[in-house]
mmCIF file of C-alpha atoms in Angstrom:
data_model
loop_
_atom_site.group_PDB
_atom_site.id
_atom_site.type_symbol
_atom_site.label_atom_id
_atom_site.label_comp_id
_atom_site.label_asym_id
_atom_site.label_seq_id
_atom_site.Cartn_x
_atom_site.Cartn_y
_atom_site.Cartn_z
ATOM 1 C CA MET A 886 55.945 204.440 14.678
ATOM 2 C CA MET A 887 54.331 205.425 11.460
ATOM 3 C CA MET A 888 53.894 207.458 8.752
ATOM 4 C CA ARG A 889 50.338 205.614 8.538
ATOM 5 C CA SER A 890 48.536 204.583 11.310
ATOM 6 C CA ILE A 891 48.886 206.772 14.137
ATOM 7 C CA ALA A 892 50.043 205.216 17.199
ATOM 8 C CA LEU A 893 48.105 202.050 17.452
ATOM 9 C CA GLY A 894 48.445 200.462 13.890
ATOM 10 C CA ALA A 895 52.176 199.448 12.924
ATOM 11 C CA ALA A 896 51.891 197.703 9.313
ATOM 12 C CA MET A 897 54.818 195.898 8.340
ATOM 13 C CA LEU A 898 55.134 195.707 4.821
ATOM 14 C CA PHE A 899 56.963 193.552 2.438
ATOM 15 C CA SER A 900 58.964 195.825 0.006
ATOM 16 C CA THR A 901 60.888 194.941 -2.904
ATOM 17 C CA ALA A 902 64.136 196.781 -3.808
ATOM 18 C CA ALA A 903 65.069 198.007 -6.872
ATOM 19 C CA THR A 904 68.373 195.997 -7.342
ATOM 20 C CA SER A 905 68.700 192.162 -8.484
ATOM 21 C CA ALA A 906 64.654 191.025 -7.937
ATOM 22 C CA TRP A 907 64.694 189.332 -11.475
ATOM 23 C CA ALA A 908 66.779 186.847 -10.405
ATOM 24 C CA ASP A 909 66.267 182.175 -10.042
ATOM 25 C CA THR A 910 66.682 183.032 -6.644
ATOM 26 C CA VAL A 911 65.367 185.668 -4.608
ATOM 27 C CA SER A 912 66.624 186.884 -1.294
ATOM 28 C CA MET A 913 64.228 187.869 1.588
ATOM 29 C CA PHE A 914 64.684 189.302 4.859
ATOM 30 C CA CYS A 915 61.963 188.030 7.469
ATOM 31 C CA GLY A 916 61.060 188.994 11.063
ATOM 32 C CA ALA A 917 62.623 186.818 13.964
ATOM 33 C CA SER A 918 59.162 186.032 15.124
ATOM 34 C CA GLU A 919 57.695 185.457 11.246
ATOM 35 C CA TYR A 920 60.279 183.520 10.547
ATOM 36 C CA GLU A 921 58.614 179.930 10.109
ATOM 37 C CA LEU A 922 55.713 181.821 7.936
ATOM 38 C CA CYS A 923 58.089 182.801 5.557
ATOM 39 C CA ALA A 924 59.753 179.146 5.411
ATOM 40 C CA LYS A 925 56.836 177.653 4.947
ATOM 41 C CA ALA A 926 55.812 180.755 2.090
ATOM 42 C CA ALA A 927 59.311 180.203 0.802
ATOM 43 C CA ALA A 928 58.500 176.637 0.103
ATOM 44 C CA GLY A 929 55.356 177.169 -1.279
ATOM 45 C CA PHE A 930 56.854 179.547 -3.773
ATOM 46 C CA LYS A 931 59.413 177.123 -4.820
ATOM 47 C CA GLU A 932 56.648 174.548 -5.243
ATOM 48 C CA LYS A 933 55.168 176.434 -7.618
ATOM 49 C CA THR A 934 57.540 178.564 -9.328
ATOM 50 C CA GLY A 935 60.599 176.679 -9.489
ATOM 51 C CA ASN A 936 62.546 179.694 -7.538
ATOM 52 C CA GLU A 937 64.632 179.521 -4.877
ATOM 53 C CA VAL A 938 64.108 182.029 -1.723
ATOM 54 C CA LYS A 939 67.058 183.129 0.510
ATOM 55 C CA ILE A 940 66.277 184.161 3.974
ATOM 56 C CA THR A 941 67.730 186.105 6.102
ATOM 57 C CA LYS A 942 66.563 186.902 9.799
ATOM 58 C CA MET A 943 66.336 190.360 10.509
ATOM 59 C CA PRO A 944 67.331 191.419 14.060
ATOM 60 C CA ALA A 945 65.286 191.044 17.484
ATOM 61 C CA LEU A 946 65.344 194.356 17.527
ATOM 62 C CA LEU A 947 63.797 195.675 14.427
ATOM 63 C CA ASP A 948 65.767 199.159 14.121
ATOM 64 C CA ASP A 949 68.580 197.296 14.311
ATOM 65 C CA ALA A 950 67.803 196.539 10.573
ATOM 66 C CA ILE A 951 67.800 200.206 9.276
ATOM 67 C CA PRO A 952 71.642 200.525 8.726
ATOM 68 C CA ILE A 953 71.844 196.665 7.253
ATOM 69 C CA TYR A 954 69.190 197.728 4.946
ATOM 70 C CA GLN A 955 70.730 200.965 4.180
ATOM 71 C CA GLN A 956 74.087 199.216 3.152
ATOM 72 C CA LEU A 957 73.076 196.797 0.703
ATOM 73 C CA LEU A 958 71.238 199.330 -0.886
ATOM 74 C CA ALA A 959 73.695 201.518 -0.886
ATOM 75 C CA ALA A 960 76.273 198.513 -2.160
ATOM 76 C CA GLN A 961 73.486 197.070 -4.933
ATOM 77 C CA SER A 962 73.711 194.111 -3.165
ATOM 78 C CA ALA A 963 72.153 191.066 -4.812
ATOM 79 C CA ASP A 964 71.148 189.970 -0.994
ATOM 80 C CA ALA A 965 68.416 192.920 -0.700
ATOM 81 C CA ASP A 966 65.448 191.957 -2.994
ATOM 82 C CA VAL A 967 62.464 191.524 -0.339
ATOM 83 C CA LEU A 968 62.844 193.999 2.499
ATOM 84 C CA PHE A 969 60.562 193.459 5.754
ATOM 85 C CA ILE A 970 60.338 197.062 7.185
ATOM 86 C CA ASP A 971 58.363 199.145 9.050
ATOM 87 C CA VAL A 972 55.875 201.291 7.707
ATOM 88 C CA ILE A 973 57.984 204.524 8.988
ATOM 89 C CA TRP A 974 61.147 203.828 7.331
ATOM 90 C CA ILE A 975 59.437 204.185 3.776
ATOM 91 C CA GLY A 976 60.926 207.697 3.769
ATOM 92 C CA MET A 977 64.528 206.446 4.245
ATOM 93 C CA LEU A 978 64.444 203.542 1.801
ATOM 94 C CA GLN A 979 61.697 204.769 -1.193
ATOM 95 C CA ARG A 980 64.342 205.513 -3.384
ATOM 96 C CA ASN A 981 66.031 202.588 -3.918
ATOM 97 C CA MET A 982 61.982 200.410 -4.222
ATOM 98 C CA LEU A 983 60.366 199.639 -7.328
ATOM 99 C CA ASP A 984 57.263 200.876 -7.671
ATOM 100 C CA LEU A 985 54.787 197.959 -7.482
ATOM 101 C CA LYS A 986 51.501 199.200 -9.361
ATOM 102 C CA PRO A 987 53.183 197.933 -13.019
ATOM 103 C CA LEU A 988 53.262 194.457 -11.311
ATOM 104 C CA VAL A 989 50.818 193.699 -8.950
ATOM 105 C CA PRO A 990 46.977 193.578 -9.886
ATOM 106 C CA ALA A 991 44.642 196.318 -8.805
ATOM 107 C CA GLU A 992 42.384 193.974 -7.721
ATOM 108 C CA GLU A 993 44.725 192.671 -5.489
ATOM 109 C CA VAL A 994 45.584 195.912 -3.524
ATOM 110 C CA ALA A 995 42.430 196.641 -3.423
ATOM 111 C CA GLN A 996 42.151 194.121 -0.672
ATOM 112 C CA HIS A 997 43.907 195.989 1.303
ATOM 113 C CA PHE A 998 42.847 198.315 3.901
ATOM 114 C CA GLN A 999 43.492 202.003 2.370
ATOM 115 C CA SER A 1000 45.194 203.416 5.089
ATOM 116 C CA THR A 1001 47.955 200.413 4.418
ATOM 117 C CA ILE A 1002 48.514 201.217 0.916
ATOM 118 C CA ASP A 1003 47.955 204.652 1.293
ATOM 119 C CA ALA A 1004 50.855 204.878 3.470
ATOM 120 C CA ALA A 1005 53.093 202.378 1.469
ATOM 121 C CA THR A 1006 52.267 205.273 -1.656
ATOM 122 C CA THR A 1007 54.919 207.539 -2.059
ATOM 123 C CA GLN A 1008 54.263 211.375 -3.128
ATOM 124 C CA ASP A 1009 55.039 210.778 -6.365
ATOM 125 C CA GLY A 1010 51.945 207.977 -6.296
ATOM 126 C CA ARG A 1011 54.531 205.070 -6.865
ATOM 127 C CA LEU A 1012 53.404 201.951 -4.563
ATOM 128 C CA VAL A 1013 56.717 200.603 -3.333
ATOM 129 C CA ALA A 1014 55.395 198.267 -0.489
ATOM 130 C CA LEU A 1015 52.719 195.669 0.565
ATOM 131 C CA PRO A 1016 50.749 195.205 3.767
ATOM 132 C CA TRP A 1017 51.894 192.185 5.609
ATOM 133 C CA TYR A 1018 50.492 192.729 8.797
ATOM 134 C CA MET A 1019 48.747 195.646 10.543
ATOM 135 C CA ASP A 1020 49.380 196.027 14.366
ATOM 136 C CA THR A 1021 46.584 197.567 16.789
ATOM 137 C CA GLY A 1022 47.090 198.782 20.179
ATOM 138 C CA LEU A 1023 45.374 196.739 23.006
ATOM 139 C CA MET A 1024 44.952 197.059 26.414
ATOM 140 C CA TYR A 1025 44.675 193.643 28.316
ATOM 141 C CA TYR A 1026 44.068 193.514 31.962
ATOM 142 C CA ARG A 1027 43.487 191.034 35.209
ATOM 143 C CA LYS A 1028 40.169 189.791 34.783
ATOM 144 C CA ASP A 1029 40.021 188.193 37.971
ATOM 145 C CA LEU A 1030 41.708 191.345 39.569
ATOM 146 C CA LEU A 1031 38.884 193.414 38.525
ATOM 147 C CA GLU A 1032 36.006 190.986 39.314
ATOM 148 C CA LYS A 1033 37.903 190.811 42.792
ATOM 149 C CA TYR A 1034 37.058 194.163 43.464
ATOM 150 C CA GLY A 1035 33.648 194.359 41.838
ATOM 151 C CA LYS A 1036 35.576 196.494 38.642
ATOM 152 C CA GLN A 1037 34.036 196.652 35.035
ATOM 153 C CA PRO A 1038 36.825 196.916 32.276
ATOM 154 C CA PRO A 1039 37.584 200.566 31.814
ATOM 155 C CA LYS A 1040 36.266 202.809 28.747
ATOM 156 C CA THR A 1041 38.278 205.769 29.530
ATOM 157 C CA TRP A 1042 41.653 206.706 31.002
ATOM 158 C CA ASP A 1043 40.580 208.158 33.674
ATOM 159 C CA GLU A 1044 38.510 205.456 34.887
ATOM 160 C CA LEU A 1045 41.503 202.759 34.164
ATOM 161 C CA THR A 1046 43.669 205.368 36.300
ATOM 162 C CA GLU A 1047 40.892 205.066 38.753
ATOM 163 C CA THR A 1048 40.677 200.995 38.994
ATOM 164 C CA ALA A 1049 44.570 200.595 38.957
ATOM 165 C CA LYS A 1050 45.323 202.439 41.869
ATOM 166 C CA LEU A 1051 42.183 201.034 43.999
ATOM 167 C CA ILE A 1052 43.499 197.843 43.263
ATOM 168 C CA GLN A 1053 47.048 198.038 43.583
ATOM 169 C CA GLU A 1054 46.446 199.820 47.121
ATOM 170 C CA LYS A 1055 44.183 197.343 48.319
ATOM 171 C CA GLU A 1056 46.321 193.868 46.664
ATOM 172 C CA ARG A 1057 49.930 195.456 48.176
ATOM 173 C CA ALA A 1058 47.702 196.030 51.777
ATOM 174 C CA ALA A 1059 46.821 192.204 50.967
ATOM 175 C CA GLY A 1060 50.425 191.393 51.021
ATOM 176 C CA ASN A 1061 51.398 191.997 47.327
ATOM 177 C CA PRO A 1062 53.918 194.624 47.412
ATOM 178 C CA ASP A 1063 55.112 193.887 43.756
ATOM 179 C CA LEU A 1064 51.857 194.540 41.859
ATOM 180 C CA TRP A 1065 51.482 197.679 39.646
ATOM 181 C CA GLY A 1066 48.206 199.573 38.144
ATOM 182 C CA PHE A 1067 49.837 199.734 34.654
ATOM 183 C CA THR A 1068 52.342 199.039 32.431
ATOM 184 C CA TRP A 1069 53.259 200.278 29.335
ATOM 185 C CA GLN A 1070 56.259 201.349 26.959
ATOM 186 C CA GLY A 1071 57.640 204.487 28.080
ATOM 187 C CA LYS A 1072 61.216 204.162 26.749
ATOM 188 C CA SER A 1073 62.528 207.182 24.692
ATOM 189 C CA TYR A 1074 62.024 205.158 21.269
ATOM 190 C CA GLU A 1075 58.861 204.969 18.530
ATOM 191 C CA GLY A 1076 57.019 202.274 21.106
ATOM 192 C CA LEU A 1077 55.937 205.535 23.237
ATOM 193 C CA THR A 1078 55.521 207.574 20.478
ATOM 194 C CA CYS A 1079 52.833 205.201 19.546
ATOM 195 C CA ASP A 1080 51.503 205.286 23.413
ATOM 196 C CA ALA A 1081 51.031 208.893 23.320
ATOM 197 C CA ILE A 1082 49.599 209.210 20.091
ATOM 198 C CA GLU A 1083 47.165 207.026 21.427
ATOM 199 C CA TRP A 1084 46.749 209.147 24.924
ATOM 200 C CA VAL A 1085 46.480 212.156 22.716
ATOM 201 C CA ALA A 1086 43.976 211.084 19.977
ATOM 202 C CA SER A 1087 41.569 209.366 22.463
ATOM 203 C CA SER A 1088 41.486 212.210 24.582
ATOM 204 C CA GLY A 1089 40.218 214.412 21.811
ATOM 205 C CA GLY A 1090 43.745 216.261 21.526
ATOM 206 C CA GLY A 1091 43.750 215.331 17.882
ATOM 207 C CA THR A 1092 46.533 213.390 15.914
ATOM 208 C CA ILE A 1093 49.221 216.360 15.985
ATOM 209 C CA ILE A 1094 48.927 216.873 12.634
ATOM 210 C CA GLU A 1095 45.666 216.574 11.098
ATOM 211 C CA PRO A 1096 44.432 215.469 7.418
ATOM 212 C CA ASP A 1097 44.308 218.725 6.377
ATOM 213 C CA GLY A 1098 48.359 219.750 7.680
ATOM 214 C CA LYS A 1099 47.116 221.723 10.349
ATOM 215 C CA VAL A 1100 49.236 221.012 13.409
ATOM 216 C CA SER A 1101 47.042 220.503 16.162
ATOM 217 C CA ILE A 1102 48.851 219.226 19.029
ATOM 218 C CA ASN A 1103 49.183 222.857 21.088
ATOM 219 C CA ASN A 1104 45.904 222.137 22.988
ATOM 220 C CA PRO A 1105 44.138 221.739 26.129
ATOM 221 C CA ALA A 1106 43.035 217.898 25.675
ATOM 222 C CA ALA A 1107 46.369 216.736 24.412
ATOM 223 C CA ALA A 1108 48.408 218.792 27.277
ATOM 224 C CA LYS A 1109 45.932 216.856 29.915
ATOM 225 C CA ALA A 1110 46.715 213.499 27.902
ATOM 226 C CA LEU A 1111 50.257 213.760 28.844
ATOM 227 C CA THR A 1112 49.991 214.644 32.168
ATOM 228 C CA ARG A 1113 47.558 212.098 33.164
ATOM 229 C CA ALA A 1114 50.372 209.902 31.856
ATOM 230 C CA LYS A 1115 53.022 211.925 33.558
ATOM 231 C CA ASP A 1116 51.529 211.411 36.632
ATOM 232 C CA TRP A 1117 51.229 207.698 36.154
ATOM 233 C CA VAL A 1118 54.493 207.307 37.216
ATOM 234 C CA LYS A 1119 55.545 206.260 40.390
ATOM 235 C CA THR A 1120 52.122 206.101 40.861
ATOM 236 C CA ILE A 1121 50.157 203.072 39.169
ATOM 237 C CA SER A 1122 53.148 202.719 36.824
ATOM 238 C CA PRO A 1123 56.481 201.814 38.137
ATOM 239 C CA GLU A 1124 59.563 204.768 37.810
ATOM 240 C CA GLY A 1125 60.942 201.833 35.372
ATOM 241 C CA VAL A 1126 58.434 202.134 33.231
ATOM 242 C CA LEU A 1127 60.566 204.894 31.404
ATOM 243 C CA GLY A 1128 62.949 202.405 30.392
ATOM 244 C CA TYR A 1129 59.867 200.102 29.500
ATOM 245 C CA ASP A 1130 59.711 198.791 25.458
ATOM 246 C CA GLU A 1131 57.258 196.056 24.413
ATOM 247 C CA GLU A 1132 59.101 192.832 25.929
ATOM 248 C CA THR A 1133 60.121 194.254 29.622
ATOM 249 C CA SER A 1134 56.418 196.014 30.037
ATOM 250 C CA ARG A 1135 54.901 192.653 28.796
ATOM 251 C CA ALA A 1136 57.302 190.509 31.651
ATOM 252 C CA VAL A 1137 55.779 192.582 34.407
ATOM 253 C CA PHE A 1138 52.167 191.921 33.318
ATOM 254 C CA GLU A 1139 53.149 188.340 32.641
ATOM 255 C CA ALA A 1140 54.720 187.671 36.056
ATOM 256 C CA GLY A 1141 51.354 188.641 37.377
ATOM 257 C CA ASN A 1142 52.471 191.864 38.470
ATOM 258 C CA ALA A 1143 50.274 194.691 36.327
ATOM 259 C CA VAL A 1144 46.554 194.827 36.729
ATOM 260 C CA PHE A 1145 46.427 196.363 32.956
ATOM 261 C CA HIS A 1146 49.105 196.370 30.375
ATOM 262 C CA ARG A 1147 49.110 198.402 26.909
ATOM 263 C CA ASN A 1148 50.746 196.170 23.857
ATOM 264 C CA TRP A 1149 50.216 194.573 20.241
ATOM 265 C CA PRO A 1150 47.964 191.878 19.275
ATOM 266 C CA TYR A 1151 50.996 189.515 19.510
ATOM 267 C CA VAL A 1152 50.701 189.165 23.519
ATOM 268 C CA SER A 1153 47.464 187.486 23.165
ATOM 269 C CA GLY A 1154 49.522 184.069 22.097
ATOM 270 C CA HIS A 1155 51.524 184.652 25.075
ATOM 271 C CA VAL A 1156 48.851 185.448 27.962
ATOM 272 C CA ALA A 1157 45.423 184.195 26.627
ATOM 273 C CA GLY A 1158 43.828 181.577 28.820
ATOM 274 C CA ARG A 1159 47.253 182.034 30.837
ATOM 275 C CA ARG A 1160 46.780 181.466 35.058
ATOM 276 C CA PHE A 1161 49.477 183.441 36.833
ATOM 277 C CA GLN A 1162 51.085 182.044 39.608
ATOM 278 C CA GLY A 1163 50.719 184.849 42.058
ATOM 279 C CA ARG A 1164 53.097 185.178 45.752
ATOM 280 C CA ARG A 1165 50.753 186.344 48.692
ATOM 281 C CA GLN A 1166 51.714 186.410 51.982
ATOM 282 C CA GLY A 1167 55.018 184.499 51.422
ATOM 283 C CA ARG A 1168 53.182 181.460 49.883
ATOM 284 C CA HIS A 1169 52.108 181.048 46.416
ATOM 285 C CA ASP A 1170 48.434 181.307 46.263
ATOM 286 C CA GLY A 1171 44.983 182.430 44.106
ATOM 287 C CA ALA A 1172 42.356 184.762 44.364
ATOM 288 C CA ALA A 1173 39.749 183.499 46.640
ATOM 289 C CA GLY A 1174 41.824 180.558 47.373
ATOM 290 C CA ARG A 1175 42.554 179.312 44.018
ATOM 291 C CA ARG A 1176 46.088 178.154 42.615
ATOM 292 C CA GLY A 1177 46.910 180.177 39.881
ATOM 293 C CA TRP A 1178 44.710 182.978 38.579
ATOM 294 C CA PRO A 1179 42.028 183.465 36.138
ATOM 295 C CA GLU A 1180 42.611 184.088 32.538
ATOM 296 C CA VAL A 1181 43.691 187.299 31.492
ATOM 297 C CA GLU A 1182 41.104 189.359 28.771
ATOM 298 C CA ARG A 1183 42.255 191.982 25.923
ATOM 299 C CA LEU A 1184 39.977 195.121 25.533
ATOM 300 C CA PRO A 1185 40.283 196.387 22.086
ATOM 301 C CA TRP A 1186 40.537 200.476 23.811
ATOM 302 C CA PRO A 1187 41.125 203.235 23.012
ATOM 303 C CA ASP A 1188 39.468 203.204 19.480
ATOM 304 C CA VAL A 1189 41.687 205.578 17.700
ATOM 305 C CA SER A 1190 41.893 203.515 14.365
ATOM 306 C CA ARG A 1191 40.246 205.815 12.232
ATOM 307 C CA HIS A 1192 43.622 208.683 13.474
ATOM 308 C CA PHE A 1193 45.399 206.791 10.752
ATOM 309 C CA GLU A 1194 46.951 209.677 9.013
ATOM 310 C CA ILE A 1195 50.475 211.355 10.477
ATOM 311 C CA HIS A 1196 53.420 212.580 9.068
ATOM 312 C CA GLY A 1197 57.319 213.279 8.918
ATOM 313 C CA GLN A 1198 56.793 216.737 10.992
ATOM 314 C CA ALA A 1199 55.304 215.148 13.856
ATOM 315 C CA ARG A 1200 59.275 213.418 14.688
ATOM 316 C CA ALA A 1201 59.154 217.413 16.655
ATOM 317 C CA PHE A 1202 57.015 216.052 18.829
ATOM 318 C CA ASP A 1203 58.571 214.167 21.798
ATOM 319 C CA PRO A 1204 56.702 212.469 24.242
ATOM 320 C CA ALA A 1205 59.696 211.260 26.337
ATOM 321 C CA ALA A 1206 60.186 214.840 27.100
ATOM 322 C CA ALA A 1207 56.532 215.490 28.164
ATOM 323 C CA LEU A 1208 57.000 212.665 30.197
ATOM 324 C CA SER A 1209 60.110 213.524 32.203
ATOM 325 C CA GLY A 1210 58.874 217.247 32.301
ATOM 326 C CA ARG A 1211 61.073 218.497 29.846
ATOM 327 C CA ALA A 1212 58.499 219.731 27.211
#
């Protein structure tokens, strides 16, 4: 998902297009889930400067915005002053972007994580975007089920696999046939790339391309990590996981049908403190006879935040092929 933050950090950026940025009315794009925040900021900007902000809501699937941006920029449209972009799009769009270094005070730039600034800096040294927010991969889990079976939150992928398998088997035997051990993003898209780099880097398999430019993916630890993930399919993860993105995998977890779930921080707003309804033996019931499920917890795991640099050559790596046995 990035030229910057290996699978777990997906920095979303505001970037200024080199078209009609100095107008009394500024046109900007904003993500659908951030629209309210953008509207408030636009109102504050108008109050402070007197300038209007025209906000265009982006498609629900962010990648669908890429051809829209490309068309607007090619036409030098006045509807593309400020763009909401994923960090990996910078390579495609940078020729149309202004250098922000002369416009943004250095002390303001320095307030951001250096890795996000590096990601928004082109090879010729231009700063073409500033961070909007930065994502980090999180592992969510059913606290009630781990407590029920005396299990601690896992610290390794092998521990997760073992715990997920045990709870899945016992819960199914108790009359919960829809429960799976682990849901994640297995669809052939950049979300899977994020997951896969987490598996590889946290298993000691490197970051595909190391900071010194060395291609490191062809190593036993990386192969073991991908083989482990492949083996999850149809064991602790449904075969359908190969078509899951963030939302479809989240839906299974929020329905109470997964023990573990890997996703981004936004899921916290959906599940924090939530009590799920479970179906056991044909009736609605909960753990230990209580109606509803105890709180969901999240685990900031695995920590591969130090592995931040990944470059364009990494696109040759196909985690979907690895999971399907084609690699």
